[in-house]
Coordinates of N, CA and C in Angstrom, one line a residue:
Chain T
D78 N 6.4 -2.2 20.2 CA 5.8 -1.7 19.0 C 4.4 -2.3 18.7
T79 N 3.5 -1.4 18.5 CA 2.1 -1.9 18.4 C 1.6 -1.8 16.9
G80 N 2.5 -1.9 16.0 CA 2.2 -1.8 14.6 C 1.5 -3.1 14.1
V81 N 1.3 -3.2 12.8 CA 0.7 -4.4 12.2 C 1.8 -5.5 12.1
S82 N 1.5 -6.7 12.6 CA 2.5 -7.7 12.5 C 1.9 -8.8 11.6
Q83 N 2.8 -9.5 10.9 CA 2.5 -10.6 10.0 C 3.4 -11.8 10.3
D84 N 2.8 -13.0 10.1 CA 3.6 -14.2 10.4 C 3.1 -15.3 9.4
P85 N 4.1 -16.0 8.8 CA 5.5 -15.8 8.9 C 6.0 -14.7 8.1
R86 N 7.3 -14.3 8.2 CA 7.8 -13.3 7.3 C 8.2 -13.9 5.9
H87 N 8.6 -15.1 6.0 CA 9.0 -15.8 4.7 C 8.4 -17.2 4.7
K88 N 8.0 -17.7 3.5 CA 7.4 -19.0 3.4 C 7.8 -19.6 2.1
I89 N 8.5 -20.7 2.1 CA 8.8 -21.4 0.9 C 8.0 -22.7 0.8
T90 N 7.4 -22.9 -0.3 CA 6.5 -24.1 -0.3 C 6.6 -24.7 -1.7
K91 N 6.2 -25.9 -1.8 CA 6.2 -26.6 -3.1 C 4.8 -26.4 -3.8
R92 N 4.8 -26.4 -5.1 CA 3.6 -26.2 -5.9 C 2.6 -27.3 -5.5
G93 N 1.4 -26.8 -5.2 CA 0.3 -27.8 -4.9 C 0.0 -27.8 -3.4
Q94 N 0.9 -27.3 -2.6 CA 0.7 -27.3 -1.1 C -0.2 -26.1 -0.7
N95 N -0.8 -26.2 0.4 CA -1.6 -25.1 1.0 C -0.7 -24.3 2.0
V96 N -0.9 -23.0 2.0 CA -0.2 -22.2 2.9 C -1.2 -21.2 3.6
T97 N -0.9 -20.8 4.8 CA -1.8 -19.9 5.6 C -0.9 -18.8 6.2
F98 N -1.3 -17.6 6.0 CA -0.6 -16.5 6.6 C -1.5 -15.8 7.7
R99 N -0.9 -15.2 8.6 CA -1.6 -14.5 9.7 C -1.2 -13.0 9.7
C100 N -2.2 -12.2 10.1 CA -2.0 -10.8 10.2 C -2.7 -10.4 11.5
D101 N -1.9 -9.6 12.3 CA -2.4 -9.0 13.5 C -2.5 -7.5 13.3
P102 N -3.6 -6.9 13.2 CA -3.7 -5.5 13.0 C -3.4 -4.7 14.2
I103 N -3.3 -3.4 14.1 CA -3.2 -2.5 15.2 C -4.5 -2.7 16.0
S104 N -4.3 -2.8 17.3 CA -5.5 -3.0 18.2 C -6.5 -1.9 18.0
E105 N -7.8 -2.2 18.0 CA -8.9 -1.3 17.8 C -9.1 -0.8 16.4
H106 N -8.2 -1.2 15.5 CA -8.5 -0.9 14.1 C -9.5 -1.9 13.6
N107 N -10.7 -1.4 13.1 CA -11.7 -2.3 12.7 C -11.7 -2.7 11.2
R108 N -10.8 -2.0 10.5 CA -10.7 -2.3 9.1 C -9.4 -3.0 8.8
L109 N -9.4 -4.1 8.0 CA -8.2 -4.9 7.7 C -8.2 -5.2 6.2
Y110 N -7.1 -5.0 5.6 CA -6.9 -5.2 4.1 C -5.8 -6.2 3.9
W111 N -6.0 -6.9 2.8 CA -4.9 -7.8 2.2 C -4.5 -7.3 0.8
Y112 N -3.2 -7.2 0.6 CA -2.7 -6.8 -0.7 C -1.7 -7.9 -1.1
R113 N -1.4 -7.9 -2.4 CA -0.3 -8.7 -3.0 C 0.6 -7.9 -3.8
Q114 N 1.9 -8.1 -3.6 CA 2.9 -7.3 -4.4 C 3.9 -8.2 -5.0
T115 N 4.0 -8.1 -6.3 CA 5.1 -8.8 -7.1 C 6.2 -7.8 -7.4
L116 N 7.3 -8.4 -7.7 CA 8.6 -7.6 -7.9 C 8.4 -6.5 -9.0
G117 N 8.7 -5.3 -8.6 CA 8.7 -4.2 -9.5 C 7.3 -3.6 -9.7
Q118 N 6.3 -4.1 -8.9 CA 5.0 -3.6 -9.0 C 4.5 -3.0 -7.7
G119 N 3.5 -2.1 -7.7 CA 2.9 -1.7 -6.5 C 2.0 -2.7 -5.9
P120 N 1.6 -2.6 -4.7 CA 0.7 -3.6 -4.1 C -0.7 -3.6 -4.8
E121 N -1.3 -4.8 -4.9 CA -2.6 -4.9 -5.5 C -3.6 -5.4 -4.5
F122 N -4.7 -4.7 -4.4 CA -5.7 -5.0 -3.4 C -6.3 -6.4 -3.6
L123 N -6.5 -7.2 -2.5 CA -7.1 -8.5 -2.6 C -8.5 -8.5 -1.9
T124 N -8.5 -8.1 -0.7 CA -9.8 -8.2 0.1 C -9.8 -7.2 1.3
Y125 N -11.0 -7.0 1.8 CA -11.1 -6.0 2.9 C -12.2 -6.5 3.9
F126 N -11.9 -6.3 5.2 CA -12.8 -6.7 6.2 C -13.1 -5.4 7.0
Q127 N -14.3 -5.3 7.4 CA -14.7 -4.4 8.5 C -15.2 -5.3 9.7
N128 N -14.5 -5.2 10.7 CA -14.7 -6.1 11.8 C -14.5 -7.6 11.3
E129 N -15.5 -8.4 11.5 CA -15.4 -9.8 11.0 C -16.0 -10.0 9.6
A130 N -16.6 -9.0 9.1 CA -17.3 -9.1 7.8 C -16.4 -8.8 6.7
Q131 N -16.3 -9.7 5.7 CA -15.5 -9.5 4.5 C -16.4 -8.8 3.5
L132 N -16.1 -7.5 3.3 CA -17.0 -6.6 2.5 C -16.6 -6.5 1.1
E133 N -15.4 -6.8 0.7 CA -15.0 -6.6 -0.7 C -13.9 -7.6 -1.0
K134 N -14.0 -8.1 -2.2 CA -13.0 -9.1 -2.7 C -12.6 -8.7 -4.2
S135 N -11.4 -8.7 -4.4 CA -10.9 -8.3 -5.8 C -11.0 -9.6 -6.7
R136 N -11.0 -9.3 -8.0 CA -11.0 -10.4 -9.0 C -9.8 -11.2 -8.9
L137 N -8.7 -10.6 -8.3 CA -7.5 -11.4 -8.1 C -7.6 -12.5 -7.1
L138 N -8.6 -12.4 -6.3 CA -8.8 -13.4 -5.2 C -9.6 -14.6 -5.8
S139 N -8.8 -15.5 -6.4 CA -9.4 -16.7 -7.0 C -10.0 -17.6 -6.0
D140 N -10.6 -18.7 -6.5 CA -11.3 -19.7 -5.6 C -10.3 -20.4 -4.7
R141 N -9.0 -20.3 -5.0 CA -8.0 -21.0 -4.2 C -7.6 -20.1 -3.0
F142 N -8.1 -18.9 -3.0 CA -7.7 -18.0 -1.9 C -8.9 -17.8 -1.0
S143 N -8.7 -17.9 0.3 CA -9.7 -17.6 1.2 C -9.2 -16.8 2.4
A144 N -9.9 -15.8 2.9 CA -9.5 -15.0 4.0 C -10.6 -15.0 5.1
E145 N -10.1 -14.9 6.3 CA -11.1 -14.9 7.4 C -10.6 -13.9 8.4
R146 N -11.6 -13.4 9.2 CA -11.2 -12.6 10.4 C -12.3 -12.9 11.4
P147 N -12.2 -14.1 12.0 CA -13.2 -14.7 12.8 C -13.8 -13.8 14.0
K148 N -12.9 -13.1 14.7 CA -13.4 -12.4 15.8 C -13.2 -10.9 15.7
G149 N -13.0 -10.5 14.4 CA -12.8 -9.1 14.2 C -11.4 -8.6 14.6
S150 N -10.5 -9.5 15.0 CA -9.2 -9.1 15.4 C -8.2 -9.5 14.3
F151 N -7.5 -10.6 14.6 CA -6.5 -11.1 13.6 C -7.2 -11.6 12.4
S152 N -6.4 -11.8 11.3 CA -7.0 -12.3 10.0 C -6.0 -13.4 9.5
T153 N -6.5 -14.3 8.8 CA -5.7 -15.3 8.1 C -6.1 -15.3 6.6
L154 N -5.0 -15.5 5.8 CA -5.2 -15.7 4.3 C -4.6 -17.0 4.0
E155 N -5.5 -17.9 3.4 CA -5.1 -19.2 3.0 C -5.0 -19.3 1.5
I156 N -4.0 -19.9 1.0 CA -3.9 -20.2 -0.5 C -3.9 -21.7 -0.6
Q157 N -4.8 -22.3 -1.3 CA -4.8 -23.7 -1.5 C -4.2 -24.1 -2.9
R158 N -3.6 -25.2 -2.9 CA -3.0 -25.7 -4.2 C -2.1 -24.6 -4.8
T159 N -1.1 -24.2 -4.1 CA -0.3 -23.1 -4.6 C 0.3 -23.3 -6.0
E160 N 0.4 -22.2 -6.7 CA 1.0 -22.2 -8.0 C 2.2 -21.3 -8.0
Q161 N 3.1 -21.5 -9.0 CA 4.3 -20.6 -9.0 C 3.9 -19.2 -9.2
G162 N 2.8 -18.9 -9.8 CA 2.4 -17.5 -10.0 C 1.9 -16.9 -8.7
D163 N 1.7 -17.7 -7.7 CA 1.3 -17.1 -6.4 C 2.5 -16.5 -5.6
S164 N 3.7 -16.7 -6.1 CA 4.9 -16.2 -5.5 C 4.8 -14.7 -5.5
A165 N 4.9 -14.1 -4.3 CA 4.7 -12.6 -4.1 C 4.9 -12.3 -2.7
M166 N 4.8 -11.0 -2.4 CA 4.8 -10.5 -1.0 C 3.3 -10.3 -0.7
Y167 N 2.9 -10.8 0.4 CA 1.5 -10.6 0.8 C 1.5 -9.6 2.0
L168 N 0.8 -8.5 1.8 CA 0.8 -7.4 2.7 C -0.5 -7.3 3.4
C169 N -0.5 -7.0 4.7 CA -1.7 -6.8 5.4 C -1.7 -5.3 5.9
A170 N -2.8 -4.7 5.9 CA -2.9 -3.3 6.4 C -4.1 -3.1 7.3
S171 N -4.1 -2.2 8.2 CA -5.3 -1.9 9.0 C -5.5 -0.4 9.1
S172 N -6.7 -0.1 9.4 CA -7.0 1.4 9.6 C -8.2 1.5 10.6
P173 N -8.2 2.6 11.3 CA -9.3 2.8 12.3 C -10.6 3.1 11.7
G174 N -11.6 3.1 12.4 CA -13.0 3.4 11.9 C -13.1 4.7 11.2
Q175 N -12.4 5.7 11.7 CA -12.5 7.0 11.1 C -11.1 7.6 11.0
T176 N -10.8 8.1 9.9 CA -9.5 8.8 9.7 C -9.7 9.8 8.6
P177 N -9.2 11.0 8.8 CA -9.4 12.0 7.8 C -8.6 11.7 6.5
Y178 N -7.7 10.8 6.5 CA -6.9 10.5 5.3 C -7.1 9.1 4.8
N179 N -8.0 8.3 5.4 CA -8.1 6.9 5.0 C -6.7 6.3 5.0
E180 N -5.9 6.7 6.0 CA -4.5 6.2 6.0 C -4.5 4.7 6.4
Q181 N -3.8 3.9 5.7 CA -3.7 2.5 6.0 C -2.3 2.2 6.5
F182 N -2.2 1.4 7.6 CA -1.0 1.1 8.2 C -0.6 -0.3 7.8
F183 N 0.5 -0.5 7.2 CA 0.9 -1.8 6.6 C 1.9 -2.5 7.5
G184 N 1.7 -3.8 7.4 CA 2.7 -4.7 8.1 C 3.9 -4.9 7.2
P185 N 4.9 -5.7 7.7 CA 6.1 -6.0 6.9 C 5.9 -6.9 5.8
G186 N 4.8 -7.7 5.8 CA 4.5 -8.6 4.7 C 5.1 -10.0 4.9
T187 N 4.5 -10.9 4.2 CA 4.9 -12.3 4.2 C 5.4 -12.6 2.7
R188 N 6.6 -13.0 2.6 CA 7.1 -13.3 1.2 C 6.9 -14.7 1.0
L189 N 6.2 -15.1 -0.1 CA 5.9 -16.4 -0.4 C 6.7 -16.8 -1.7
T190 N 7.4 -17.9 -1.6 CA 8.0 -18.5 -2.8 C 7.5 -19.9 -3.0
V191 N 6.9 -20.1 -4.2 CA 6.4 -21.4 -4.6 C 7.4 -22.0 -5.6
L192 N 7.9 -23.2 -5.2 CA 8.9 -23.9 -6.0 C 8.2 -24.8 -7.0
Chain W
L23 N -11.5 4.9 -11.5 CA -10.5 5.5 -10.7 C -9.5 6.2 -11.6
A24 N -9.0 7.4 -11.2 CA -8.1 8.1 -12.0 C -6.8 7.4 -12.1
K25 N -6.2 7.4 -13.3 CA -4.9 6.7 -13.5 C -3.8 7.8 -13.2
T26 N -2.7 7.3 -12.7 CA -1.6 8.2 -12.4 C -0.4 7.8 -13.2
T27 N 0.4 8.8 -13.6 CA 1.6 8.6 -14.3 C 2.7 9.3 -13.5
Q28 N 3.8 8.6 -13.2 CA 4.9 9.2 -12.5 C 6.2 8.6 -13.1
P29 N 7.3 9.3 -12.9 CA 8.6 8.7 -13.5 C 8.9 7.4 -12.8
I30 N 9.5 6.5 -13.6 CA 9.9 5.2 -13.0 C 11.0 5.3 -12.0
S31 N 12.0 6.2 -12.3 CA 13.1 6.4 -11.3 C 13.6 7.8 -11.3
M32 N 14.3 8.1 -10.2 CA 15.0 9.4 -10.1 C 16.2 9.2 -9.3
D33 N 17.2 10.0 -9.6 CA 18.5 9.9 -8.8 C 18.7 11.3 -8.2
S34 N 19.3 11.3 -7.0 CA 19.6 12.5 -6.3 C 20.8 12.3 -5.4
Y35 N 21.3 13.5 -4.9 CA 22.4 13.4 -3.9 C 21.9 13.9 -2.6
E36 N 22.6 13.5 -1.6 CA 22.3 13.9 -0.2 C 22.2 15.5 -0.1
G37 N 21.3 16.0 0.6 CA 21.2 17.4 0.8 C 20.4 18.2 -0.2
Q38 N 20.1 17.5 -1.4 CA 19.3 18.1 -2.4 C 17.8 18.1 -2.1
E39 N 17.1 18.9 -2.8 CA 15.6 18.9 -2.7 C 15.2 18.0 -3.9
V40 N 14.2 17.1 -3.7 CA 13.7 16.2 -4.7 C 12.3 16.5 -4.9
N41 N 11.9 16.7 -6.2 CA 10.5 16.9 -6.6 C 10.1 15.8 -7.5
I42 N 9.0 15.1 -7.1 CA 8.5 14.0 -7.9 C 7.1 14.4 -8.4
T43 N 6.9 14.4 -9.7 CA 5.7 14.9 -10.2 C 4.8 13.7 -10.7
C44 N 3.5 13.8 -10.4 CA 2.6 12.8 -10.7 C 1.5 13.4 -11.6
S45 N 1.1 12.8 -12.7 CA 0.1 13.3 -13.6 C -1.2 12.5 -13.3
H46 N -2.3 13.2 -13.2 CA -3.6 12.5 -13.0 C -4.7 13.3 -13.7
N47 N -4.7 13.2 -15.1 CA -5.5 14.0 -15.9 C -7.0 13.8 -15.7
N48 N -7.4 12.6 -15.2 CA -8.8 12.3 -15.1 C -9.3 12.3 -13.6
I49 N -8.6 13.1 -12.8 CA -9.0 13.2 -11.4 C -10.4 13.7 -11.3
A50 N -11.2 13.0 -10.4 CA -12.6 13.4 -10.1 C -12.7 14.4 -9.0
T51 N -13.8 15.0 -8.9 CA -14.1 16.1 -7.9 C -13.9 15.6 -6.5
N52 N -14.2 14.3 -6.2 CA -14.1 13.8 -4.9 C -12.8 13.2 -4.6
D53 N -11.9 13.1 -5.5 CA -10.6 12.5 -5.4 C -9.6 13.3 -4.6
Y54 N -8.9 12.6 -3.7 CA -7.8 13.2 -3.0 C -6.5 12.6 -3.6
I55 N -5.4 13.3 -3.4 CA -4.1 12.8 -3.8 C -3.2 12.4 -2.6
T56 N -2.8 11.2 -2.6 CA -2.1 10.7 -1.5 C -0.7 10.1 -1.9
W57 N 0.3 10.2 -1.1 CA 1.6 9.6 -1.4 C 2.0 8.7 -0.3
Y58 N 2.5 7.5 -0.8 CA 3.0 6.5 0.1 C 4.5 6.3 -0.2
Q59 N 5.3 5.9 0.8 CA 6.7 5.6 0.6 C 6.9 4.1 1.0
Q60 N 7.7 3.4 0.3 CA 8.0 2.0 0.6 C 9.5 1.7 0.5
F61 N 10.0 1.2 1.6 CA 11.4 0.8 1.7 C 11.4 -0.7 1.3
P62 N 12.6 -1.2 0.9 CA 12.7 -2.6 0.6 C 12.3 -3.5 1.7
S63 N 11.5 -4.6 1.4 CA 11.1 -5.6 2.4 C 10.2 -5.0 3.6
Q64 N 9.6 -3.9 3.3 CA 8.6 -3.3 4.2 C 7.4 -2.9 3.5
G65 N 6.3 -2.8 4.2 CA 5.0 -2.3 3.7 C 5.1 -0.8 3.4
P66 N 4.2 -0.3 2.5 CA 4.2 1.1 2.3 C 3.8 1.9 3.5
R67 N 4.2 3.2 3.5 CA 3.9 4.1 4.7 C 3.4 5.4 4.1
F68 N 2.3 5.8 4.7 CA 1.6 7.1 4.4 C 2.6 8.2 4.6
I69 N 2.7 9.1 3.5 CA 3.5 10.3 3.7 C 2.7 11.6 3.9
I70 N 1.8 11.8 2.9 CA 1.1 13.1 2.8 C -0.1 12.9 2.0
Q71 N -1.1 13.8 2.2 CA -2.3 13.8 1.4 C -2.8 15.2 1.2
G72 N -3.4 15.5 0.0 CA -4.0 16.8 -0.2 C -5.1 16.8 -1.2
Y73 N -5.8 17.9 -1.2 CA -6.9 18.0 -2.2 C -6.6 19.1 -3.2
K74 N -6.1 20.3 -2.7 CA -5.7 21.4 -3.6 C -4.7 22.2 -2.9
T75 N -4.1 23.1 -3.6 CA -3.0 24.0 -3.2 C -1.8 23.3 -2.6
K76 N -1.4 23.7 -1.4 CA -0.2 23.2 -0.8 C -0.5 22.6 0.6
V77 N 0.1 21.4 0.8 CA 0.1 20.8 2.1 C 1.5 20.5 2.5
T78 N 1.8 20.8 3.8 CA 3.1 20.5 4.3 C 3.0 19.8 5.6
N79 N 3.9 18.8 5.8 CA 4.0 18.2 7.1 C 5.5 18.1 7.5
E80 N 5.8 17.3 8.5 CA 7.2 17.3 8.9 C 8.1 16.5 8.0
V81 N 7.5 15.8 7.0 CA 8.3 14.9 6.1 C 8.4 15.5 4.7
A82 N 7.3 16.1 4.2 CA 7.3 16.5 2.8 C 6.3 17.6 2.6
S83 N 6.3 18.1 1.4 CA 5.3 19.1 0.9 C 4.6 18.5 -0.3
L84 N 3.4 18.9 -0.5 CA 2.6 18.4 -1.6 C 2.0 19.7 -2.3
F85 N 2.4 19.9 -3.6 CA 1.9 21.0 -4.3 C 0.9 20.5 -5.4
I86 N -0.3 21.2 -5.4 CA -1.3 20.8 -6.3 C -1.8 22.0 -7.0
P87 N -1.7 22.1 -8.3 CA -2.2 23.3 -9.0 C -3.7 23.4 -9.1
A88 N -4.2 24.5 -9.5 CA -5.6 24.7 -9.5 C -6.4 23.7 -10.3
D89 N -5.9 23.2 -11.4 CA -6.6 22.3 -12.2 C -6.5 20.8 -11.7
R90 N -5.7 20.6 -10.7 CA -5.5 19.3 -10.0 C -5.2 18.2 -11.0
K91 N -4.7 18.5 -12.1 CA -4.4 17.4 -13.1 C -3.0 16.8 -12.8
S92 N -2.2 17.4 -11.9 CA -0.9 16.9 -11.6 C -0.7 17.3 -10.1
S93 N 0.4 16.7 -9.6 CA 0.8 17.1 -8.2 C 2.3 16.8 -8.1
T94 N 2.9 17.5 -7.2 CA 4.4 17.3 -7.0 C 4.7 17.1 -5.5
L95 N 5.3 16.0 -5.2 CA 5.8 15.7 -3.9 C 7.2 16.3 -3.8
S96 N 7.4 17.1 -2.8 CA 8.7 17.7 -2.6 C 9.3 17.2 -1.3
L97 N 10.5 16.6 -1.4 CA 11.3 16.1 -0.2 C 12.5 17.1 0.0
P98 N 12.5 17.8 1.1 CA 13.6 18.8 1.3 C 14.8 18.1 1.8
R99 N 16.0 18.4 1.2 CA 17.3 18.0 1.8 C 17.3 16.5 2.0
V100 N 17.2 15.7 1.0 CA 17.1 14.2 1.1 C 18.4 13.7 1.7
S101 N 18.3 12.5 2.4 CA 19.4 11.8 2.9 C 19.4 10.4 2.3
L102 N 20.4 9.6 2.6 CA 20.5 8.3 2.0 C 19.2 7.4 2.5
S103 N 18.7 7.7 3.6 CA 17.6 7.0 4.1 C 16.3 7.3 3.4
D104 N 16.3 8.2 2.5 CA 15.1 8.5 1.7 C 15.0 7.7 0.5
T105 N 16.1 6.9 0.2 CA 16.0 5.9 -0.9 C 14.9 5.0 -0.7
A106 N 13.9 5.0 -1.6 CA 12.7 4.2 -1.5 C 11.9 4.3 -2.8
V107 N 10.8 3.6 -2.8 CA 9.8 3.8 -3.9 C 8.7 4.7 -3.3
Y108 N 8.3 5.7 -4.2 CA 7.3 6.6 -3.8 C 6.1 6.4 -4.7
Y109 N 4.9 6.2 -4.1 CA 3.7 6.0 -4.9 C 2.7 7.2 -4.8
C110 N 2.2 7.6 -5.9 CA 1.2 8.6 -6.0 C -0.2 7.9 -6.2
L111 N -1.1 8.1 -5.4 CA -2.4 7.5 -5.4 C -3.5 8.6 -5.5
V112 N -4.5 8.3 -6.3 CA -5.6 9.3 -6.5 C -6.9 8.5 -6.3
G113 N -7.8 9.0 -5.4 CA -9.0 8.3 -5.2 C -9.9 9.0 -4.1
D114 N -11.1 8.6 -4.1 CA -12.1 9.1 -3.1 C -11.8 8.5 -1.8
V115 N -11.4 9.2 -0.8 CA -11.1 8.6 0.5 C -12.3 8.8 1.5
G116 N -13.4 9.3 0.9 CA -14.5 9.5 1.8 C -15.2 8.3 2.2
G117 N -15.2 7.2 1.4 CA -15.9 6.0 1.7 C -15.1 5.1 2.6
P118 N -15.8 4.4 3.5 CA -15.1 3.4 4.4 C -14.5 2.3 3.6
G119 N -13.4 1.8 4.1 CA -12.8 0.7 3.5 C -12.3 0.8 2.1
T120 N -12.0 2.0 1.7 CA -11.6 2.3 0.3 C -10.2 1.6 0.1
A121 N -10.2 0.7 -0.9 CA -8.9 0.1 -1.3 C -8.0 1.1 -1.9
L122 N -6.7 0.9 -1.6 CA -5.7 1.8 -2.2 C -5.3 1.2 -3.6
I123 N -5.2 2.0 -4.6 CA -4.8 1.6 -5.9 C -3.4 2.1 -6.2
F124 N -2.4 1.2 -6.2 CA -1.0 1.6 -6.4 C -0.7 1.4 -7.9
G125 N 0.2 2.3 -8.4 CA 0.9 2.1 -9.7 C 2.2 1.5 -9.4
K126 N 3.2 1.7 -10.3 CA 4.5 1.1 -10.2 C 5.4 2.0 -9.3
G127 N 5.0 3.3 -9.1 CA 5.8 4.1 -8.2 C 7.0 4.7 -8.9
T128 N 7.7 5.6 -8.1 CA 9.0 6.1 -8.6 C 10.0 5.7 -7.6
T129 N 11.1 5.0 -8.1 CA 12.2 4.6 -7.3 C 13.2 5.7 -7.2
L130 N 13.3 6.2 -6.0 CA 14.3 7.3 -5.7 C 15.6 6.7 -5.2
S131 N 16.7 7.1 -5.8 CA 18.0 6.6 -5.3 C 18.8 7.9 -4.9
V132 N 19.2 7.9 -3.6 CA 19.9 9.0 -3.1 C 21.4 8.5 -2.8
S133 N 22.3 9.3 -3.4 CA 23.7 8.9 -3.2 C 24.5 10.0 -2.4
S134 N 25.6 9.6 -1.9 CA 26.4 10.5 -1.1 C 27.4 11.2 -2.0

């Protein structure tokens, strides 16, 4: 299966700890997105990369959040000093350079629980 | 961005046709209408997209009236596996890296 993969699938941490999630997009997709989804809500956009450049960040991405895509392939999302409000599903999506539908291909997500 | 309104939930039985309507009164000229499907513990999956009139693919049909202020996703002969959340999205897909704006979606429950 060559879909978007995310690691880990689940993460439980204590408040105040740092966590890092990884996303491997579909190969040759130069666009990569991060979203956050809480229970009963649709996904909310966090940030977007085109190749290694981070081109857009949502207001939801506070100073405790940082995302990288160092070589334009995989991406990491780090949350520092986690808070209980950070508990959510973190979704990664990728899309190719050109698509008639701007279709984004989502991974299975990383579910974060902050105790 | 155009705001969308869709029912919170719908119930159906296997074999029935399901129609989910989405209202988007403030849709802009450059906006397309896109539907995603999400199963529990999975990321959303693209179903269908349209600009006007009718679009059909192997999964669903999308009906868009002339004024484009609403749209209807039609799922023919649903099965239990169609139980999922369905999101209606409206936005300009022409620009690169366009973020998807999701609402709360419609939770479809299919029973036998």
